[in-house]
Coordinates of C-alpha atoms in Angstrom, one line a residue:
X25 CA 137.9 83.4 -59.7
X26 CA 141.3 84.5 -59.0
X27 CA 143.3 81.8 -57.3
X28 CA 145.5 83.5 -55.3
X29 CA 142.6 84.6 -53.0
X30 CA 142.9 81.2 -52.0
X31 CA 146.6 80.9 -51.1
X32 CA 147.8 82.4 -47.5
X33 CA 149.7 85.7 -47.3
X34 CA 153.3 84.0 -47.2
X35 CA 152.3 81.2 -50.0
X36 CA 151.4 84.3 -52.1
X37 CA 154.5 86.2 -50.6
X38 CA 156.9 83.4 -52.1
X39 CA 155.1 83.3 -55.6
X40 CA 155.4 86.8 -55.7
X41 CA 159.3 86.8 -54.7
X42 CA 159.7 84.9 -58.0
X43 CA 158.9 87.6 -60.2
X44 CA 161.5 90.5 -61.5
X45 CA 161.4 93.4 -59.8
X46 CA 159.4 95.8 -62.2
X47 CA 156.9 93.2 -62.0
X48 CA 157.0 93.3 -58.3
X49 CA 156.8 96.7 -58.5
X50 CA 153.8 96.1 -61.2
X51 CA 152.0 93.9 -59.2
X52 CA 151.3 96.4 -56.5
X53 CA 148.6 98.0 -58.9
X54 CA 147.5 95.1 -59.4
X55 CA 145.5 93.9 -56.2
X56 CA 145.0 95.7 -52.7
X57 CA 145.9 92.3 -51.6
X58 CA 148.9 91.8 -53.5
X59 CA 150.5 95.1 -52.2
X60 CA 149.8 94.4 -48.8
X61 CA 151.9 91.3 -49.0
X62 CA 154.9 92.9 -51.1
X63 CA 154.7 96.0 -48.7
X64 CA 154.5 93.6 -45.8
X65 CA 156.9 91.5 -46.7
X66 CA 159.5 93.7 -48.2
X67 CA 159.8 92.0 -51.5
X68 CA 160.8 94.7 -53.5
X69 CA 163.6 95.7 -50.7
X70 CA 166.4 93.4 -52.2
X71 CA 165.6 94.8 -56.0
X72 CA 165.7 98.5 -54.7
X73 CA 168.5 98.0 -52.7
X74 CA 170.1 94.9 -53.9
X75 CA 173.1 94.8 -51.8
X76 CA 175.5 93.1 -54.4
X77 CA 178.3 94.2 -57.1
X78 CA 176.8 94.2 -61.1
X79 CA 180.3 95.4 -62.4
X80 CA 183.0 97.7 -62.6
X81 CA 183.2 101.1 -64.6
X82 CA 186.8 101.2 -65.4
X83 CA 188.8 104.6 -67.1
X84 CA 191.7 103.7 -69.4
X85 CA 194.7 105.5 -70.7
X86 CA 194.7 107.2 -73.7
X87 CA 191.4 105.6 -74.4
X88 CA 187.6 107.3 -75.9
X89 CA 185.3 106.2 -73.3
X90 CA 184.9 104.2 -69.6
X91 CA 184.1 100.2 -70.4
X92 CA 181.4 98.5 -68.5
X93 CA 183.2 94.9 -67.0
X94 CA 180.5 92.9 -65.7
X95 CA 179.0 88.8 -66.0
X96 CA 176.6 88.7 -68.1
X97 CA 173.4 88.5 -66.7
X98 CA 169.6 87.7 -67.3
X99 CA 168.9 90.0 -64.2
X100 CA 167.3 93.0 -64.4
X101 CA 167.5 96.0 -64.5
X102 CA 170.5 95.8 -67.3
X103 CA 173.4 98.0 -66.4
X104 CA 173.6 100.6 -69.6
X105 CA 177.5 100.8 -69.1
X106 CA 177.9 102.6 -72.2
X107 CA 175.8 106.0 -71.1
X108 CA 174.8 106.3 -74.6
X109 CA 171.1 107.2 -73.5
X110 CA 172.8 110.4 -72.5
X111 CA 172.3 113.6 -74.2
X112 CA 175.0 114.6 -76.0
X113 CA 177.1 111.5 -75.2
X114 CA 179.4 110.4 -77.7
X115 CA 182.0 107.0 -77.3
X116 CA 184.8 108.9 -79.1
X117 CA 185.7 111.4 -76.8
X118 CA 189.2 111.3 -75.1
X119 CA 188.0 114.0 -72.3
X120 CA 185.2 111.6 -70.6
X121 CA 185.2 110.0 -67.7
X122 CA 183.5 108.0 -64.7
X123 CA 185.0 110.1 -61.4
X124 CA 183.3 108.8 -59.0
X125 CA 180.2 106.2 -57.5
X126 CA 178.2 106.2 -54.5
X127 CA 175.3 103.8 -53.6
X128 CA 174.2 103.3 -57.1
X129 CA 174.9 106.9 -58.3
X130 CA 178.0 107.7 -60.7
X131 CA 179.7 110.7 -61.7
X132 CA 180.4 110.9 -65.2
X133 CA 182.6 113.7 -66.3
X134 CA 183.2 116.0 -69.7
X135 CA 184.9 118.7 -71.3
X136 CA 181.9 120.9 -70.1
X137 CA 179.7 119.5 -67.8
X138 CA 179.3 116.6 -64.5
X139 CA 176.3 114.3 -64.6
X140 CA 174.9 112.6 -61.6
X141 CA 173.9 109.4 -63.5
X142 CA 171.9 105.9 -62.5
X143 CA 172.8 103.5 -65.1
X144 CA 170.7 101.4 -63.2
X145 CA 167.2 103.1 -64.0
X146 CA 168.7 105.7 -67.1
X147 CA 167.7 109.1 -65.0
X148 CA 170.5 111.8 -64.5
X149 CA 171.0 115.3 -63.7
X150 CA 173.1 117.4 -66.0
X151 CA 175.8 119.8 -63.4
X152 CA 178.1 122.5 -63.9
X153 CA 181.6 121.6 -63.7
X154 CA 183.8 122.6 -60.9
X155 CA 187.4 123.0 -61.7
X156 CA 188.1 121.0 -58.0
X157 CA 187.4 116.9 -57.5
X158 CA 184.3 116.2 -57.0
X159 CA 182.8 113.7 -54.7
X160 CA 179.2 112.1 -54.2
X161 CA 176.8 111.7 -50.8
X162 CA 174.2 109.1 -51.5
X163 CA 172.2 106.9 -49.3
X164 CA 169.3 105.5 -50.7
X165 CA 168.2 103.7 -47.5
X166 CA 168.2 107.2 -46.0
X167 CA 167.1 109.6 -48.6
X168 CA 166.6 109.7 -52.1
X169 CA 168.4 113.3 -52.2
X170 CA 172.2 113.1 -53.0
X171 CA 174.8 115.9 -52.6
X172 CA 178.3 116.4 -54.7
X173 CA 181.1 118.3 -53.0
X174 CA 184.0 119.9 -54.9
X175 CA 187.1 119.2 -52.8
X176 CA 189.9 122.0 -53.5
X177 CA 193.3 121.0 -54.4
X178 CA 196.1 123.2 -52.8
X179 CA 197.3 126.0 -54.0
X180 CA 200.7 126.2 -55.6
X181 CA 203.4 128.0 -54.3
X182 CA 203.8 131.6 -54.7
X183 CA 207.8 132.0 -56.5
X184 CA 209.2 135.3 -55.5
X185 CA 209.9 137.6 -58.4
X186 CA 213.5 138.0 -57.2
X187 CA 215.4 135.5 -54.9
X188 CA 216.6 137.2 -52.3
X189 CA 213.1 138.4 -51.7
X190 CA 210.9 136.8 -48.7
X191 CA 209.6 133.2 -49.4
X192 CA 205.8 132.3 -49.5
X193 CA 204.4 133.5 -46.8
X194 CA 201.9 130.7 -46.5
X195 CA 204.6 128.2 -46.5
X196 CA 203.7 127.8 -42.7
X197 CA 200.3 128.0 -42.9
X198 CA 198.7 124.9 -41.5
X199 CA 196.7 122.7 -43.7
X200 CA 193.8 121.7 -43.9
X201 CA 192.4 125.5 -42.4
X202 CA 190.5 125.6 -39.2
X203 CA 187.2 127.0 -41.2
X204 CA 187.1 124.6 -44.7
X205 CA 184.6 126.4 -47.3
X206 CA 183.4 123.5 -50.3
X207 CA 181.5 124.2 -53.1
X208 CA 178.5 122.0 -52.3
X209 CA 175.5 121.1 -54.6
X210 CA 172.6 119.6 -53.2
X211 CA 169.6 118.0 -55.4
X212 CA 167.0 119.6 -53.0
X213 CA 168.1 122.4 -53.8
X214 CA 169.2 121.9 -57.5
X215 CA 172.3 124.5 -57.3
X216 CA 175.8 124.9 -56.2
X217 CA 176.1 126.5 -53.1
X218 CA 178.4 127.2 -50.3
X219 CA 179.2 125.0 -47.2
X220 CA 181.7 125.7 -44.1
X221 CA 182.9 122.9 -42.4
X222 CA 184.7 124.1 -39.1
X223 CA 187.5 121.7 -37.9
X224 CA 187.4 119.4 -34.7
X225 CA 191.1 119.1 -33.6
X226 CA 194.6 119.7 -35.1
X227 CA 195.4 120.2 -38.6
X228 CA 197.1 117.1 -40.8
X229 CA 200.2 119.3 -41.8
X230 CA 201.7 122.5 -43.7
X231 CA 200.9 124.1 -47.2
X232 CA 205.1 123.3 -47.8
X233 CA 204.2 119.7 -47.1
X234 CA 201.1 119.0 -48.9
X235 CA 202.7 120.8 -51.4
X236 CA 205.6 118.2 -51.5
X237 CA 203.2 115.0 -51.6
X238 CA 202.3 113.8 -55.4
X239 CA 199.7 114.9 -57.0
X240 CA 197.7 111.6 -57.1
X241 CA 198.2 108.2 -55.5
X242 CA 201.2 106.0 -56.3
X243 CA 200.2 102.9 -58.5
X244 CA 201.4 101.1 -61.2
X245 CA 204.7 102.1 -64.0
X246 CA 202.0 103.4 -66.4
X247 CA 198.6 104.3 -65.0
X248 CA 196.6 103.7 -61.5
X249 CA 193.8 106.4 -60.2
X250 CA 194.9 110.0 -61.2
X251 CA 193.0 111.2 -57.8
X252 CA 192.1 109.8 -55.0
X253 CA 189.4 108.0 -53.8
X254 CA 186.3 108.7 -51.1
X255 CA 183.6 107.2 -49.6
X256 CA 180.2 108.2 -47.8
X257 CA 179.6 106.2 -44.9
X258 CA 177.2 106.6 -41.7
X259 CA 176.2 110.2 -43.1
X260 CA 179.8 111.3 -43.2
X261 CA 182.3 111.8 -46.0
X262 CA 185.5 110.4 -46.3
X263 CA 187.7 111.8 -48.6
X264 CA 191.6 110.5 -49.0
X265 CA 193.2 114.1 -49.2
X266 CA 196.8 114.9 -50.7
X267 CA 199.2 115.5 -47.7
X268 CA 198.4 112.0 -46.7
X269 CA 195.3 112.3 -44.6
X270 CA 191.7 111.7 -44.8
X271 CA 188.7 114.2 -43.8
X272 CA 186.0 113.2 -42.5
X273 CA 182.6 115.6 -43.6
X274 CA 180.2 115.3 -41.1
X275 CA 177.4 116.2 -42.8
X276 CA 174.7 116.6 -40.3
X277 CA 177.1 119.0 -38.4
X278 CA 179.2 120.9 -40.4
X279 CA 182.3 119.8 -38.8
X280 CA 185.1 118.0 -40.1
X281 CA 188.2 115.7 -38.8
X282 CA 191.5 115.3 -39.9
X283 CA 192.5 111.4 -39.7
X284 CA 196.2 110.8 -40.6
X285 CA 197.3 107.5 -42.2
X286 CA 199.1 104.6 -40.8
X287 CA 202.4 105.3 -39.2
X288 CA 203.8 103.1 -41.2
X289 CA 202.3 103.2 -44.7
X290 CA 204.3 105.8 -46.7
X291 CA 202.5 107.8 -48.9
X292 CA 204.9 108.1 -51.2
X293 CA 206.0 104.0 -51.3
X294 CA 202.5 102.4 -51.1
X295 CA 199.9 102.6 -53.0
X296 CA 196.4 103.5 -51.3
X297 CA 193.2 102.8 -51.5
X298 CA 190.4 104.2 -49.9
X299 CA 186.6 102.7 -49.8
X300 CA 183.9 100.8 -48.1
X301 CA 184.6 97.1 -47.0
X302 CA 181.4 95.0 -45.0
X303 CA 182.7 96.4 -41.7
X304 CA 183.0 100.3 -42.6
X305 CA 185.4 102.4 -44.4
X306 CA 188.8 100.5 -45.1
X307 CA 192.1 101.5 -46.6
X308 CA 193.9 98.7 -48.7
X309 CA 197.6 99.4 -49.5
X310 CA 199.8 97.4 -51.8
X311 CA 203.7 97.4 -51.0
X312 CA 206.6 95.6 -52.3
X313 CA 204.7 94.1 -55.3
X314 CA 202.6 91.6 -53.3
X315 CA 201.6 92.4 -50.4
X316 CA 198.5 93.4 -49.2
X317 CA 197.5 95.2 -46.6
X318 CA 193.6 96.3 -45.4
X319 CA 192.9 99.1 -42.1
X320 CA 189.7 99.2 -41.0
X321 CA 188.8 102.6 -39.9
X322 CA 188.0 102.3 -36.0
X323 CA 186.2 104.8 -33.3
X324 CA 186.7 104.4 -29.6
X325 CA 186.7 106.3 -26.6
X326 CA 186.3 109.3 -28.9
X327 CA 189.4 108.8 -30.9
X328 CA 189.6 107.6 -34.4
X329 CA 192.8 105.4 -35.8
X330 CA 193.3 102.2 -38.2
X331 CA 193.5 98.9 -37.2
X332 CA 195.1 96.7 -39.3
X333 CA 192.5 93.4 -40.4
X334 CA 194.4 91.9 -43.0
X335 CA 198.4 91.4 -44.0
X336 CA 198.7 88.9 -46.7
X337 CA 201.3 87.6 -49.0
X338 CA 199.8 87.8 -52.6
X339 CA 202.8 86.1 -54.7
X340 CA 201.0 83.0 -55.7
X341 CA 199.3 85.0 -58.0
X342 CA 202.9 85.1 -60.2
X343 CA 201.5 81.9 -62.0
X344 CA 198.8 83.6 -63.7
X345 CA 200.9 85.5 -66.3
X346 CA 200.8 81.4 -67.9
X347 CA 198.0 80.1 -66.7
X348 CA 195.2 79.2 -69.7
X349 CA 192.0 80.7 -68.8
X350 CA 190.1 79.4 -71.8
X351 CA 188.3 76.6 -69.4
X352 CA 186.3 78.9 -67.7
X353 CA 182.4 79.6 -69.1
X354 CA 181.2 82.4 -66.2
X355 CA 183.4 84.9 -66.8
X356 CA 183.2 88.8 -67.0
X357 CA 183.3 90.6 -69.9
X358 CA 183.3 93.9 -71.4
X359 CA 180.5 96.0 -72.4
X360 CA 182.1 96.1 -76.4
X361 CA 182.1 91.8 -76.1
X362 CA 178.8 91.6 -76.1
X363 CA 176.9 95.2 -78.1
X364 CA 175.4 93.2 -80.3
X365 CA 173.4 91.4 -78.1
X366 CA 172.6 94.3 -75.2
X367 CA 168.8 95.2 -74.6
X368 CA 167.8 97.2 -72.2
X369 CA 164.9 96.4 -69.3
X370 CA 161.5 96.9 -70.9
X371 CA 160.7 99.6 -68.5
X372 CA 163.2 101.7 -70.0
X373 CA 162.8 100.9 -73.9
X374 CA 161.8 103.6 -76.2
X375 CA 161.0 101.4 -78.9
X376 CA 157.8 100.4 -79.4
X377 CA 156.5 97.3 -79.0
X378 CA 153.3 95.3 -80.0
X379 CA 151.3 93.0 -78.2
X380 CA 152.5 90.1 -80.4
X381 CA 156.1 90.4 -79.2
X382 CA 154.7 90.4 -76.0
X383 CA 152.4 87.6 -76.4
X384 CA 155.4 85.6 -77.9
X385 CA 157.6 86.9 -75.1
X386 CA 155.8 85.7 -72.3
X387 CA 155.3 82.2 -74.0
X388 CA 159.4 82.4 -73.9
X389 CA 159.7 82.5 -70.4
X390 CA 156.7 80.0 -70.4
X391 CA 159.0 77.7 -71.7
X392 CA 162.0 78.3 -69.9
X393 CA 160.4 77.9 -66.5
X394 CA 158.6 74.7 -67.2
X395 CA 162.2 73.7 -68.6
X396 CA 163.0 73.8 -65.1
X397 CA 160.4 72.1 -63.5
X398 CA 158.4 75.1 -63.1
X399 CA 160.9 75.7 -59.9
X400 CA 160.9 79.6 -61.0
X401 CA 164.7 79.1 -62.8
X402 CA 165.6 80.5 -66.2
X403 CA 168.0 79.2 -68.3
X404 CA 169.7 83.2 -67.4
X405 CA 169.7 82.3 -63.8
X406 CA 172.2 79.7 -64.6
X407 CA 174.4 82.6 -66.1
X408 CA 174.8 84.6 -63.1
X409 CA 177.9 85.0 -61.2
X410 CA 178.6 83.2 -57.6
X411 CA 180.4 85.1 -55.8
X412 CA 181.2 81.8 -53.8
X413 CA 182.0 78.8 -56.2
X414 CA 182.7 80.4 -59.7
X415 CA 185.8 80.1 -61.5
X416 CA 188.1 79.1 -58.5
X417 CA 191.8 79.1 -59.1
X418 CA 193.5 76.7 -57.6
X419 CA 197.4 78.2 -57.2
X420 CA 199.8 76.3 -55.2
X421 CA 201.7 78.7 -52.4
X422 CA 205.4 78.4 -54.4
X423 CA 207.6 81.1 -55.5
X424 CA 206.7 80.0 -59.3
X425 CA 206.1 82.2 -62.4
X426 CA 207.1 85.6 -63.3
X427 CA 205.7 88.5 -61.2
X428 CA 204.6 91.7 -63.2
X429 CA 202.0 94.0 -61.4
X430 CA 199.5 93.9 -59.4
X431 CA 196.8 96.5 -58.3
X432 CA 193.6 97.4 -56.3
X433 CA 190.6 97.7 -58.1
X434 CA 187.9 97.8 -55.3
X435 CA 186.8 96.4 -52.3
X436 CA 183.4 94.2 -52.6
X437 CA 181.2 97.0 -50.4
X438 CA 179.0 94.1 -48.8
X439 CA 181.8 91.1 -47.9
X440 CA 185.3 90.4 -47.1
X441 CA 186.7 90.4 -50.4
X442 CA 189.1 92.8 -53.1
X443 CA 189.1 93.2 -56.2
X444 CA 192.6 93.0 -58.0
X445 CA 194.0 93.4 -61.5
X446 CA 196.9 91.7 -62.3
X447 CA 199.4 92.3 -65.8
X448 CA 197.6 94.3 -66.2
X449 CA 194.3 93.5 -68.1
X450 CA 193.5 90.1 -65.1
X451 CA 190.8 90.9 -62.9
X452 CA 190.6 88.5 -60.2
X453 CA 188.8 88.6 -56.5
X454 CA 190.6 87.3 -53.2
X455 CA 188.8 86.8 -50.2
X456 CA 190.4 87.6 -47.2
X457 CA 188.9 84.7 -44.7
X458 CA 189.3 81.9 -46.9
X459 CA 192.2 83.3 -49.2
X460 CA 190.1 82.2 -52.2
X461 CA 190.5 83.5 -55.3
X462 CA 188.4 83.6 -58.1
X463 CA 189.2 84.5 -62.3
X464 CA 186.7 87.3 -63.3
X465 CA 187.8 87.6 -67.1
X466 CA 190.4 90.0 -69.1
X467 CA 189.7 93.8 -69.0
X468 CA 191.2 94.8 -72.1
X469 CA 189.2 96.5 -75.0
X470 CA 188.8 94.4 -77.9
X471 CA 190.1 97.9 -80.3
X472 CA 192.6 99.1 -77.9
X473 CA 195.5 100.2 -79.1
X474 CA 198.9 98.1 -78.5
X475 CA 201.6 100.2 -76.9
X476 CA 203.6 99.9 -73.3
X477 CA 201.5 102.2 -72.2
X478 CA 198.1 100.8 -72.1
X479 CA 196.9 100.4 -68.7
X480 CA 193.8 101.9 -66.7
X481 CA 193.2 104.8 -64.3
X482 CA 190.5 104.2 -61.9
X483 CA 188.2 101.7 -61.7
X484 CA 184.6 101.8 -59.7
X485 CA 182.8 99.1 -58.3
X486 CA 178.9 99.8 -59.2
X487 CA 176.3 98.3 -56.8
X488 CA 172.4 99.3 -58.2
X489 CA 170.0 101.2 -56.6
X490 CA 166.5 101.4 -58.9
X491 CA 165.4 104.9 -56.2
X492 CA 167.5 108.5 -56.6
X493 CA 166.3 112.4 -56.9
X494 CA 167.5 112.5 -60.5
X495 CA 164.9 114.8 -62.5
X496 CA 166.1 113.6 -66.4
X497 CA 165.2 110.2 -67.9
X498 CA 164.3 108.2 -71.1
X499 CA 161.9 109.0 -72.5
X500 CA 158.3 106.5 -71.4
X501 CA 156.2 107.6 -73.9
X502 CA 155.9 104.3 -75.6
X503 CA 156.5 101.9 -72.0
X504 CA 154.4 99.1 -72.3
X505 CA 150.9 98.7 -69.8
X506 CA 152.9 97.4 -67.0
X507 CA 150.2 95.9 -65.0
X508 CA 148.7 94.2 -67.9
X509 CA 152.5 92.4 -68.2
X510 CA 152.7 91.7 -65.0
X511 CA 149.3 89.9 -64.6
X512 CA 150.2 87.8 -67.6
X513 CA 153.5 87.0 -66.4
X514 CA 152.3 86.0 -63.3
X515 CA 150.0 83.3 -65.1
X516 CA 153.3 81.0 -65.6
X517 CA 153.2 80.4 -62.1
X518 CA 149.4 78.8 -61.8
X519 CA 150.9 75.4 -61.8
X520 CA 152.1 76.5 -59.0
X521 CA 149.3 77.9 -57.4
X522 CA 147.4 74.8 -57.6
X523 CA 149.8 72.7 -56.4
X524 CA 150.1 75.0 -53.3
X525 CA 146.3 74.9 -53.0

């Protein structure tokens, strides 16, 4: 007889909510009974969407491929930072790059072609290049279709053949145009297409103006994002545009708003940050070496402007050119620190595998959970990093140390906290309520080169999503019988059961 017909819906329901998520997902094939209580009670929800940060996909200078910086973690599904499973992918390429990440999706960028990749579940789609920036439209809670948008840089001036000729004639010319035409591609559809985007109110500036903005966003001496940044938020996309404006793509409506910067952030003083904070979209600049500043992006009454959240002085952070960090035990490292050791989630390996390993795999978790008073804990679990208490810093507000640069890696999409690197390999967090800050690890390749120009150009923060309307994937011929797994993993839990019966 099978126990758990015994045990009420939300006594199953907690047993259940022990389990990884593919063998969540497994159990629903399982039992009738078993999917009614995931389904009812949304277990599967916080794996889908789990609502957290794994990492950061970071692009260096002069440097073959992105890095994967992330805590190592017994969590599935493992983060393949190293987009090896790729077709075609190669770590020695100079021309390869991560340009962008939405919602779980990433943009990852060659000499020839743009993939819409989940790192998360190993499924792409293989796209044409367009020579403009691309951005990505991805909601998962919404849809499982995504969109990528090619956003046009400006044309360059025209130079008259002979000087005393007339100038440009679309110096003038207001910018961005009333009527904005995007190369669009949209999985639905699976091709590029067109899409017009009509203006709502005033344009940001001139052609002669854009024209006399830099090309990307000012950051550190060597380095910082070559373009800048957007973000999809509330079915519209936000896109931090050169000429120091954002536009805002509605979507849904085919209209689009111009929405000029803070009156007094200078574009060509600070440097800028566009993204997603736990309120909305935000825009984080960083002025006179150590001072951070955070807008929140704010509608009322019909009018759009940016309110300023957050002004805070950042120079204790001088001490940590001396500071010894070897104390530490949970901290983030990169994807080459541990590629020895990195195997994949089971759903997704092509190797094949027996029923022995199997057998002797589940009497390893066995093990580990009675280790823990059969409570559900692994000795992984005690690996994984708290956003709250981990690695602390305790720096005392003085004047102290020597300052040498700081810069904005990302805001943390789901709470009130950055992400910052610091001189220049230091990644730290700051939480802007408390003022906490917390040591992530060093960010430096262990086989990059030693000049004064190392440094990094952008960096992503990567939150997983396990759903997306990517057609590619690995390869399942040899997956294991999931249900079978699952129903034998679920055994380690009968001490359980009884007790609760």
């Amino acid at each position: 007889m099978d126990q758990t017909e015994a045990l009420p819906a939300d006594a199953l329901a907690d047993i259940l909510g022990r389990l990884e998520a593919c063998d969540i997902a497994s159990s629903r094939c399982v039992r009738k009974t078993w999917r009614a209580v995931i389904d009812a009670h949304g277990l599967l929800l916080p794996h889908v969407l789990p609502h957290s940060v794994q990492g950061i996909f970071i692009n260096y200078i002069d440097y073959e491929r992105p890095h994967w910086f992330s805590r190592p973690s017994a969590r599935k599904p493992v983060i393949d930072g190293n987009l090896d499973f790729l077709p075609g992918y190669t770590s020695h390429s100079n021309m390869s790059d991560i340009v962008d990440h939405c919602n779980g999706l990433i943009l990852y960028e060659d000499l020839r072609k743009l993939w819409v990749v989940n790192p998360a579940t190993r499924r792409w789609d293989c796209l044409s290049r367009k020579k403009d920036i691309p951005y990505l439209a991805f909601d998962p809670a919404v849809s499982p279709h995504y969109e990528v948008f090619s956003i046009p840089d400006v044309t360059k001036k025209v130079v008259p053949p002979v000087p005393d000729e007339q100038e440009d004639p679309h110096d003038s010319m207001e910018w961005p145009p009333s009527l904005w035409i995007l190369d669009m591609f949209s999985s639905t559809a699976r091709q590029w297409q067109k899409r017009s985007f009509v203006r709502q109110g005033e344009a940001a500036t001139t052609l002669t103006s854009v024209r006399a903005d830099y090309w990307g966003p000012k950051n550190m001496c060597f380095g910082g994002p070559r373009r800048r940044y957007g973000v999809y938020w509330g079915g519209s996309l936000y896109v931090h545009c050169c000429g120091a404006f954002v536009a805002r793509f509605s979507l849904s409506s085919g209209k689009y708003q111009v929405i000029k910067m803070p009156r007094d952030v200078g574009e060509r003083k600070n440097a800028q940050y566009l993204g997603k904070l736990k309120e909305g979209v935000s825009l984080a600049t960083i002025c006179d070496k150590y001072r951070l500043r955070v807008f929140n992006l704010v509608e009322s009454n019909g009018q759009i402007d940016w309110e300023l959240k957050h002004n805070v002085g950042l120079h204790p952070l001088k001490s940590l050119m001396f500071r010894d960090f070897r104390g530490f035990k949970k901290t983030w490292t990169l994807d080459d620190e541990a590629e020895d050791d990195n195997e994949y989630d089971d759903d997704y390996d092509d190797d094949d595998d027996d029923d022995d390993d199997d057998a002797d795999e589940g009497e390893g978790e066995e093990e580990r959970e009675h280790d823990e008073g059969g409570e559900g804990e692994t000795d992984g679990m005690h690996m994984e990093w708290n956003s709250d208490d981990d690695n602390v810093l305790n720096i005392e507000d003085d004047d102290g140390g020597c300052f040498d640069n700081l810069y904005f890696l990302g805001f943390h999409p789901y709470k009130e906290v950055v992400f910052l690197g610091y001189s220049p390999f230091i990644a730290v967090t700051y939480d802007l309520r408390s003022s906490k800050i917390q040591y992530l690890g060093k960010m430096r390749p262990q086989d990059y080169y030693n000049a004064h120009t190392n440094g990094m150009y952008e960096a992503y923060l990567y939150t997983p999503c396990m759903i997306g309307d990517l057609q590619k994937h690995v390869s399942t011929s040899h997956r294991r019988d999931s249900s079978i797994l699952a129903a034998r993993r679920l055994r380690m839990f009968e001490p359980v059961i009884a007790k609760r019966l």
